[in-house]
PDB file of C-alpha atoms in Angstrom:
ATOM      1  CA  MET A 139    -120.952 -67.714-133.189  1.00 95.00           C
ATOM      2  CA  ARG A 140    -124.690 -69.064-133.300  1.00 97.00           C
ATOM      3  CA  LEU A 141    -127.925 -66.855-132.282  1.00 97.00           C
ATOM      4  CA  THR A 142    -131.220 -68.038-131.134  1.00 97.00           C
ATOM      5  CA  GLY A 143    -134.189 -66.058-132.045  1.00 97.00           C
ATOM      6  CA  THR A 144    -138.288 -65.599-130.937  1.00 98.00           C
ATOM      7  CA  ILE A 145    -140.695 -65.227-134.005  1.00 98.00           C
ATOM      8  CA  ARG A 146    -144.229 -65.362-133.847  1.00 97.00           C
ATOM      9  CA  PRO A 147    -146.684 -64.633-136.475  1.00 96.00           C
ATOM     10  CA  THR A 148    -148.310 -61.291-138.166  1.00 95.00           C
ATOM     11  CA  ALA A 149    -151.330 -62.052-139.156  1.00 96.00           C
ATOM     12  CA  THR A 150    -154.380 -60.908-137.466  1.00 97.00           C
ATOM     13  CA  THR A 151    -158.115 -60.966-137.263  1.00 97.00           C
ATOM     14  CA  GLU A 152    -160.470 -58.375-136.838  1.00 98.00           C
ATOM     15  CA  LEU A 153    -163.646 -59.588-134.301  1.00 98.00           C
ATOM     16  CA  VAL A 154    -166.712 -57.362-133.469  1.00 98.00           C
ATOM     17  CA  ALA A 155    -169.123 -57.792-130.786  1.00 98.00           C
ATOM     18  CA  GLU A 156    -171.825 -55.773-129.045  1.00 97.00           C
ATOM     19  CA  GLY A 157    -173.103 -54.559-125.581  1.00 96.00           C
ATOM     20  CA  HIS A 158    -174.831 -52.753-123.876  1.00 95.00           C
ATOM     21  CA  ASP A 159    -171.689 -49.819-122.646  1.00 95.00           C
ATOM     22  CA  ARG A 160    -168.841 -50.162-123.160  1.00 96.00           C
ATOM     23  CA  GLY A 161    -167.541 -53.229-120.453  1.00 96.00           C
ATOM     24  CA  SER A 162    -170.209 -55.864-121.634  1.00 97.00           C
ATOM     25  CA  ALA A 163    -169.015 -54.800-125.413  1.00 97.00           C
ATOM     26  CA  TYR A 164    -165.422 -55.852-124.111  1.00 98.00           C
ATOM     27  CA  ASP A 165    -166.472 -59.112-122.502  1.00 97.00           C
ATOM     28  CA  ALA A 166    -168.676 -59.954-125.439  1.00 98.00           C
ATOM     29  CA  LEU A 167    -165.358 -59.133-127.676  1.00 98.00           C
ATOM     30  CA  LEU A 168    -162.873 -61.167-125.289  1.00 97.00           C
ATOM     31  CA  ALA A 169    -165.167 -64.127-125.455  1.00 98.00           C
ATOM     32  CA  LEU A 170    -165.017 -64.306-128.987  1.00 98.00           C
ATOM     33  CA  VAL A 171    -160.703 -64.646-128.996  1.00 98.00           C
ATOM     34  CA  PRO A 172    -160.000 -68.209-129.717  1.00 97.00           C
ATOM     35  CA  ALA A 173    -157.537 -70.192-127.802  1.00 96.00           C
ATOM     36  CA  GLY A 174    -154.410 -69.544-128.723  1.00 96.00           C
ATOM     37  CA  HIS A 175    -154.884 -66.152-129.728  1.00 97.00           C
ATOM     38  CA  VAL A 176    -154.404 -62.440-127.703  1.00 97.00           C
ATOM     39  CA  LEU A 177    -156.796 -59.076-127.674  1.00 98.00           C
ATOM     40  CA  VAL A 178    -155.051 -56.629-129.036  1.00 97.00           C
ATOM     41  CA  GLN A 179    -156.464 -53.661-130.098  1.00 97.00           C
ATOM     42  CA  ALA A 180    -159.928 -52.642-129.141  1.00 98.00           C
ATOM     43  CA  HIS A 181    -162.377 -49.636-130.539  1.00 98.00           C
ATOM     44  CA  PHE A 182    -165.755 -49.141-129.133  1.00 98.00           C
ATOM     45  CA  SER A 183    -168.548 -47.368-130.446  1.00 97.00           C
ATOM     46  CA  MET A 184    -171.753 -46.171-129.445  1.00 96.00           C
ATOM     47  CA  LYS A 185    -175.424 -45.635-131.654  1.00 95.00           C
ATOM     48  CA  GLU A 186    -178.908 -45.944-130.548  1.00 92.00           C
ATOM     49  CA  GLY A 187    -177.814 -47.272-127.115  1.00 91.00           C
ATOM     50  CA  VAL A 188    -175.315 -50.202-128.359  1.00 96.00           C
ATOM     51  CA  THR A 189    -172.106 -50.179-128.341  1.00 97.00           C
ATOM     52  CA  THR A 190    -170.342 -51.876-130.570  1.00 97.00           C
ATOM     53  CA  ALA A 191    -166.583 -53.450-129.920  1.00 98.00           C
ATOM     54  CA  LYS A 192    -163.960 -54.553-132.845  1.00 98.00           C
ATOM     55  CA  GLY A 193    -160.648 -55.953-131.250  1.00 98.00           C
ATOM     56  CA  VAL A 194    -157.780 -57.137-133.496  1.00 98.00           C
ATOM     57  CA  ILE A 195    -156.585 -60.688-132.634  1.00 98.00           C
ATOM     58  CA  ARG A 196    -153.514 -62.518-133.480  1.00 97.00           C
ATOM     59  CA  PRO A 197    -152.239 -65.259-132.572  1.00 96.00           C
ATOM     60  CA  ASP A 198    -149.861 -65.735-129.412  1.00 93.00           C
ATOM     61  CA  ARG A 199    -147.740 -68.665-129.856  1.00 94.00           C
ATOM     62  CA  VAL A 200    -143.869 -68.162-130.070  1.00 96.00           C
ATOM     63  CA  GLU A 201    -141.395 -70.519-131.744  1.00 97.00           C
ATOM     64  CA  ALA A 202    -137.320 -70.941-131.781  1.00 97.00           C
ATOM     65  CA  ILE A 203    -135.205 -70.695-134.987  1.00 98.00           C
ATOM     66  CA  GLU A 204    -131.263 -70.572-134.448  1.00 97.00           C
ATOM     67  CA  ALA A 205    -128.424 -69.181-137.376  1.00 97.00           C
ATOM     68  CA  GLU A 206    -125.415 -69.693-137.259  1.00 97.00           C
ATOM     69  CA  GLY A 207    -122.224 -67.302-138.469  1.00 96.00           C
ATOM     70  CA  PRO A 208    -118.389 -66.451-138.698  1.00 97.00           C
ATOM     71  CA  ASP A 209    -119.308 -63.260-136.791  1.00 96.00           C
ATOM     72  CA  TYR A 210    -122.430 -61.832-135.585  1.00 96.00           C
ATOM     73  CA  ALA A 211    -123.156 -59.769-138.357  1.00 96.00           C
ATOM     74  CA  THR A 212    -123.228 -62.528-140.556  1.00 97.00           C
ATOM     75  CA  ALA A 213    -125.586 -64.923-137.998  1.00 97.00           C
ATOM     76  CA  ASN A 214    -127.713 -61.948-137.468  1.00 97.00           C
ATOM     77  CA  ALA A 215    -127.918 -61.767-140.920  1.00 97.00           C
ATOM     78  CA  ALA A 216    -128.391 -65.333-140.944  1.00 97.00           C
ATOM     79  CA  LEU A 217    -131.177 -65.346-138.443  1.00 97.00           C
ATOM     80  CA  GLU A 218    -133.479 -62.451-139.964  1.00 97.00           C
ATOM     81  CA  ALA A 219    -132.999 -64.526-143.504  1.00 97.00           C
ATOM     82  CA  ALA A 220    -134.254 -67.177-141.959  1.00 97.00           C
ATOM     83  CA  VAL A 221    -137.671 -65.417-140.391  1.00 98.00           C
ATOM     84  CA  PRO A 222    -140.377 -67.135-142.712  1.00 97.00           C
ATOM     85  CA  GLU A 223    -142.953 -64.748-144.463  1.00 97.00           C
ATOM     86  CA  GLY A 224    -145.818 -63.613-142.202  1.00 96.00           C
ATOM     87  CA  TYR A 225    -143.946 -63.605-139.377  1.00 97.00           C
ATOM     88  CA  VAL A 226    -141.385 -61.320-137.433  1.00 97.00           C
ATOM     89  CA  LEU A 227    -138.254 -61.876-135.242  1.00 98.00           C
ATOM     90  CA  LEU A 228    -139.130 -60.863-131.393  1.00 97.00           C
ATOM     91  CA  THR A 229    -135.713 -61.108-129.700  1.00 97.00           C
ATOM     92  CA  ARG A 230    -132.003 -62.541-130.360  1.00 96.00           C
ATOM     93  CA  VAL A 231    -129.854 -64.202-128.753  1.00 96.00           C
ATOM     94  CA  LEU A 232    -125.876 -65.040-128.630  1.00 93.00           C
ATOM     95  CA  ALA A 233    -126.525 -69.273-127.856  1.00 82.00           C
TER      96      ALA A 233
END
């Protein structure tokens, strides 16, 4: 039996931006997100008329991996073992 899985990196990076209100701080935060990444969290705080946005980004790429075994349990264990450190297994499908 063959399983195909989808994995993505788990590494995250924090970004900080400022604006005069929540909307402008969010726009400034989005402008800092590099290509190939996605904003997964945003937190806002205000002090002395300045809104600070702290965001967490992660890579948005996914990769496919495959594993085989004589039955589902064995193939699934092999698939999980094939996930590199720093990645998470998102899906598994019978191939």
